[in-house]
Amino acid sequence: MLDSPAPVPLDRTAFAADAPTVARALIGTTLLVDGAGGVVVETEAYDREDPASHAFNGPTARNAPMFGPIGHAYVYRSYGLHWCLNLVCDATRPGSAVLIRAIAPTEGLEAMRARRGLEALRLLCAGPGRLAQALGVTGAMTGLPLDAPPFRLLPRGEADPPVVVGPRIGLTRGVATPWRFGLAGSAFLSRPFR
DNA sequence: AGCCAGATATGCT
DNA sequence: GCATATCTGGCTT
């Protein structure tokens, strides 16, 4: 490609595929919230048939966005104190989403450091709770579309980045399903792959 | 490396 | 009513 077009925000069609496919495709994209964020380096997939998923037992008040339109955010509180950001996907099977687990910080570093208290770049967005705090994501954003402020999602470059795969983290059920995806060699993963 | 407390919304009994 | 949760930070080995 000799004259590549200027980057355009991903639209909702980017979320049409099933959760593992979208989770892999999101690696290398850039996610910003109010201008703060960076390159997505770690994701996990969840879907309706998955006993580890919040959607497994069907729609509830909390997980309602997972059964709403694709390309929207699903934010939930974890362990009573952390917020975690998911992106709703799969146009054909409601109840699918991708958990954003880690980002390589590139934009809005000052704002992110201020929200988390001055911290090493390595840990600023390494883990779903840290990432949400750094980007300023809260439960107020659940259900919001990802193609409008405060969100911005920018596609990755030409080449497919090298992606590593493994089992998801912190689960009691669905432990064996290899639906965790990471950018190979990234220093900003929440935990190494092996 | 591993263990444990923290603090609360959620969902099931 | 109560056990549980897509986790983090701090402390111990």
Tab-separated table of C-alpha atoms (C1' of nucleotides) in Angstrom:
chain	number	residue	atom	x	y	z
A	1	MET	CA	0.000	0.000	0.000
A	2	LEU	CA	1.752	3.095	-1.181
A	3	ASP	CA	-0.600	5.814	-0.049
A	4	SER	CA	-2.302	4.590	3.064
A	5	PRO	CA	-5.349	6.542	4.215
A	6	ALA	CA	-5.262	8.529	7.405
A	7	PRO	CA	-6.341	6.513	10.443
A	8	VAL	CA	-10.065	6.547	11.023
A	9	PRO	CA	-11.871	5.471	14.160
A	10	LEU	CA	-13.110	1.895	14.147
A	11	ASP	CA	-16.850	1.715	13.678
A	12	ARG	CA	-19.275	-0.801	15.106
A	13	THR	CA	-18.708	-3.306	12.309
A	14	ALA	CA	-15.351	-4.009	13.944
A	15	PHE	CA	-17.281	-5.741	16.740
A	16	ALA	CA	-19.462	-7.981	14.571
A	17	ALA	CA	-17.379	-11.144	14.954
A	18	ASP	CA	-17.400	-13.583	17.860
A	19	ALA	CA	-15.618	-12.683	21.091
A	20	PRO	CA	-12.322	-14.567	20.606
A	21	THR	CA	-11.948	-13.134	17.095
A	22	VAL	CA	-12.606	-9.580	18.275
A	23	ALA	CA	-10.356	-10.052	21.307
A	24	ARG	CA	-7.478	-11.012	19.008
A	25	ALA	CA	-8.234	-8.245	16.516
A	26	LEU	CA	-8.165	-5.606	19.245
A	27	ILE	CA	-4.513	-6.326	20.057
A	28	GLY	CA	-2.507	-3.446	18.602
A	29	THR	CA	-5.385	-1.008	18.318
A	30	THR	CA	-5.289	2.248	20.242
A	31	LEU	CA	-7.934	2.919	22.891
A	32	LEU	CA	-8.401	6.380	24.374
A	33	VAL	CA	-10.826	7.736	26.949
A	34	ASP	CA	-10.908	11.519	27.032
A	35	GLY	CA	-7.580	11.481	25.224
A	36	ALA	CA	-5.810	9.171	27.684
A	37	GLY	CA	-4.768	5.612	26.897
A	38	GLY	CA	-2.574	3.780	24.411
A	39	VAL	CA	-2.050	0.533	22.554
A	40	VAL	CA	-4.170	-2.435	23.612
A	41	VAL	CA	-1.767	-5.266	24.500
A	42	GLU	CA	-3.951	-7.747	26.413
A	43	THR	CA	-7.597	-8.868	26.120
A	44	GLU	CA	-9.883	-11.697	27.161
A	45	ALA	CA	-13.003	-13.066	25.426
A	46	TYR	CA	-16.265	-14.013	27.135
A	47	ASP	CA	-19.513	-15.246	25.612
A	48	ARG	CA	-22.955	-16.484	26.474
A	49	GLU	CA	-22.061	-20.208	26.488
A	50	ASP	CA	-19.055	-19.606	28.727
A	51	PRO	CA	-19.495	-20.450	32.443
A	52	ALA	CA	-16.914	-17.785	33.322
A	53	SER	CA	-18.944	-15.052	31.631
A	54	HIS	CA	-21.223	-12.609	33.386
A	55	ALA	CA	-23.698	-13.395	30.600
A	56	PHE	CA	-23.788	-17.135	31.285
A	57	ASN	CA	-26.962	-17.036	33.346
A	58	GLY	CA	-28.766	-14.683	30.997
A	59	PRO	CA	-29.565	-10.955	31.138
A	60	THR	CA	-29.601	-9.110	34.468
A	61	ALA	CA	-29.544	-5.438	35.418
A	62	ARG	CA	-25.752	-5.457	35.700
A	63	ASN	CA	-24.914	-7.265	32.470
A	64	ALA	CA	-27.650	-5.635	30.362
A	65	PRO	CA	-25.115	-3.899	28.058
A	66	MET	CA	-23.736	-7.337	27.094
A	67	PHE	CA	-27.138	-8.047	25.558
A	68	GLY	CA	-27.428	-4.604	23.971
A	69	PRO	CA	-25.940	-3.307	20.713
A	70	ILE	CA	-22.374	-4.277	19.799
A	71	GLY	CA	-19.666	-1.640	19.895
A	72	HIS	CA	-20.767	-0.399	23.308
A	73	ALA	CA	-19.025	-0.497	26.675
A	74	TYR	CA	-19.850	-2.854	29.523
A	75	VAL	CA	-18.307	-1.655	32.785
A	76	TYR	CA	-18.680	-3.555	36.038
A	77	ARG	CA	-17.224	-3.327	39.522
A	78	SER	CA	-14.869	-6.060	40.593
A	79	TYR	CA	-14.254	-7.164	44.164
A	80	GLY	CA	-16.099	-4.136	45.414
A	81	LEU	CA	-13.419	-1.638	44.425
A	82	HIS	CA	-12.133	-1.892	40.875
A	83	TRP	CA	-13.845	-0.984	37.619
A	84	CYS	CA	-13.299	-3.200	34.577
A	85	LEU	CA	-13.957	-2.240	30.947
A	86	ASN	CA	-15.425	-4.624	28.370
A	87	LEU	CA	-16.327	-4.035	24.732
A	88	VAL	CA	-19.562	-5.706	23.605
A	89	CYS	CA	-19.284	-7.749	20.397
A	90	ASP	CA	-20.782	-10.518	18.210
A	91	ALA	CA	-23.643	-9.362	15.989
A	92	THR	CA	-25.313	-12.787	15.950
A	93	ARG	CA	-24.998	-14.020	19.537
A	94	PRO	CA	-25.910	-11.537	22.292
A	95	GLY	CA	-24.012	-11.827	25.557
A	96	SER	CA	-20.468	-11.593	24.165
A	97	ALA	CA	-17.780	-9.133	25.234
A	98	VAL	CA	-14.035	-8.559	25.375
A	99	LEU	CA	-12.338	-7.530	28.620
A	100	ILE	CA	-9.524	-5.032	28.104
A	101	ARG	CA	-6.760	-6.209	30.462
A	102	ALA	CA	-3.732	-4.086	29.619
A	103	ILE	CA	-2.614	-1.094	27.560
A	104	ALA	CA	0.814	0.254	26.661
A	105	PRO	CA	0.415	3.884	27.769
A	106	THR	CA	1.084	6.455	25.062
A	107	GLU	CA	-1.394	9.334	25.391
A	108	GLY	CA	-2.428	11.460	28.330
A	109	LEU	CA	0.343	10.176	30.565
A	110	GLU	CA	0.052	13.089	32.966
A	111	ALA	CA	-3.673	12.611	33.486
A	112	MET	CA	-3.248	8.874	33.971
A	113	ARG	CA	-0.409	9.287	36.437
A	114	ALA	CA	-2.449	11.846	38.343
A	115	ARG	CA	-5.406	9.462	38.609
A	116	ARG	CA	-3.265	6.561	39.791
A	117	GLY	CA	-0.700	8.470	41.795
A	118	LEU	CA	2.727	8.775	40.243
A	119	GLU	CA	3.601	5.330	39.088
A	120	ALA	CA	6.052	3.457	36.904
A	121	LEU	CA	4.902	3.331	33.290
A	122	ARG	CA	5.172	-0.447	33.448
A	123	LEU	CA	2.234	-0.734	35.890
A	124	LEU	CA	0.165	2.273	34.869
A	125	CYS	CA	-2.339	0.289	32.750
A	126	ALA	CA	-1.243	-3.322	33.451
A	127	GLY	CA	-4.399	-5.052	34.652
A	128	PRO	CA	-8.098	-4.326	34.112
A	129	GLY	CA	-8.564	-2.408	37.359
A	130	ARG	CA	-5.425	-0.311	36.950
A	131	LEU	CA	-6.305	0.414	33.343
A	132	ALA	CA	-9.803	1.580	34.208
A	133	GLN	CA	-8.515	3.842	36.954
A	134	ALA	CA	-5.777	5.312	34.733
A	135	LEU	CA	-8.194	6.035	31.872
A	136	GLY	CA	-10.876	7.373	34.201
A	137	VAL	CA	-13.372	4.623	33.337
A	138	THR	CA	-16.252	4.265	35.812
A	139	GLY	CA	-19.608	2.569	36.006
A	140	ALA	CA	-21.175	5.738	34.635
A	141	MET	CA	-19.763	4.737	31.240
A	142	THR	CA	-21.430	1.354	31.016
A	143	GLY	CA	-23.654	1.125	27.950
A	144	LEU	CA	-22.021	4.053	26.145
A	145	PRO	CA	-21.130	3.678	22.447
A	146	LEU	CA	-17.424	3.303	21.694
A	147	ASP	CA	-17.490	5.385	18.511
A	148	ALA	CA	-18.320	8.616	20.316
A	149	PRO	CA	-16.744	10.679	23.102
A	150	PRO	CA	-15.320	10.041	25.606
A	151	PHE	CA	-14.136	6.949	23.719
A	152	ARG	CA	-11.822	6.760	20.722
A	153	LEU	CA	-10.674	3.511	19.153
A	154	LEU	CA	-8.061	3.703	16.414
A	155	PRO	CA	-7.104	0.799	14.138
A	156	ARG	CA	-3.673	-0.743	14.121
A	157	GLY	CA	-1.205	-0.504	11.267
A	158	GLU	CA	-0.901	-2.699	8.216
A	159	ALA	CA	0.805	-5.760	9.632
A	160	ASP	CA	-0.880	-8.152	12.028
A	161	PRO	CA	1.043	-7.959	15.297
A	162	PRO	CA	2.423	-11.184	16.829
A	163	VAL	CA	-0.210	-12.419	19.281
A	164	VAL	CA	0.224	-14.936	22.074
A	165	VAL	CA	-2.667	-16.954	23.526
A	166	GLY	CA	-3.323	-18.567	26.880
A	167	PRO	CA	-5.880	-19.323	29.567
A	168	ARG	CA	-7.760	-16.456	31.185
A	169	ILE	CA	-6.826	-15.068	34.579
A	170	GLY	CA	-8.633	-15.103	37.896
A	171	LEU	CA	-11.474	-17.456	36.993
A	172	THR	CA	-13.053	-20.319	38.892
A	173	ARG	CA	-14.935	-21.741	35.895
A	174	GLY	CA	-13.933	-22.045	32.260
A	175	VAL	CA	-10.332	-22.136	33.430
A	176	ALA	CA	-9.045	-24.156	30.482
A	177	THR	CA	-10.518	-22.030	27.674
A	178	PRO	CA	-7.575	-20.269	25.938
A	179	TRP	CA	-9.278	-16.944	25.376
A	180	ARG	CA	-6.594	-14.598	26.718
A	181	PHE	CA	-4.698	-12.720	23.999
A	182	GLY	CA	-1.522	-10.666	24.308
A	183	LEU	CA	0.912	-8.699	22.193
A	184	ALA	CA	3.990	-10.933	22.029
A	185	GLY	CA	6.928	-9.508	23.939
A	186	SER	CA	5.077	-6.511	25.349
A	187	ALA	CA	6.470	-5.114	28.591
A	188	PHE	CA	3.016	-3.882	29.602
A	189	LEU	CA	1.128	-7.152	30.108
A	190	SER	CA	-0.610	-7.696	33.437
A	191	ARG	CA	1.151	-11.052	33.689
A	192	PRO	CA	3.435	-12.975	31.371
A	193	PHE	CA	2.196	-15.695	29.030
A	194	ARG	CA	3.799	-19.114	29.233
B	1	DA	C1'	7.401	-16.573	44.775
B	2	DG	C1'	3.119	-16.679	47.587
B	3	DC	C1'	-0.530	-15.109	50.995
B	4	DC	C1'	-3.978	-12.081	52.553
B	5	DA	C1'	-6.911	-7.963	53.486
B	6	DG	C1'	-9.718	-4.618	51.507
B	7	DA	C1'	-14.871	-3.107	50.324
B	8	DT	C1'	-19.279	-3.505	47.709
B	9	DA	C1'	-22.547	-4.620	43.937
B	10	DT	C1'	-24.627	-8.557	42.489
B	11	DG	C1'	-27.230	-12.673	42.284
B	12	DC	C1'	-28.780	-16.864	44.282
B	13	DT	C1'	-30.898	-19.365	48.439
C	1	DG	C1'	-29.551	-12.947	54.145
C	2	DC	C1'	-24.973	-14.473	52.418
C	3	DA	C1'	-21.340	-16.176	49.407
C	4	DT	C1'	-19.081	-14.655	45.585
C	5	DA	C1'	-16.547	-11.898	42.350
C	6	DT	C1'	-13.145	-11.101	34.817
C	7	DC	C1'	-8.524	-7.501	41.227
C	8	DT	C1'	-4.813	-4.789	43.484
C	9	DG	C1'	-1.410	-3.523	46.821
C	10	DG	C1'	1.242	-4.557	50.599
C	11	DC	C1'	3.559	-7.706	53.324
C	12	DT	C1'	5.967	-12.205	54.113
C	13	DT	C1'	9.071	-16.212	52.554
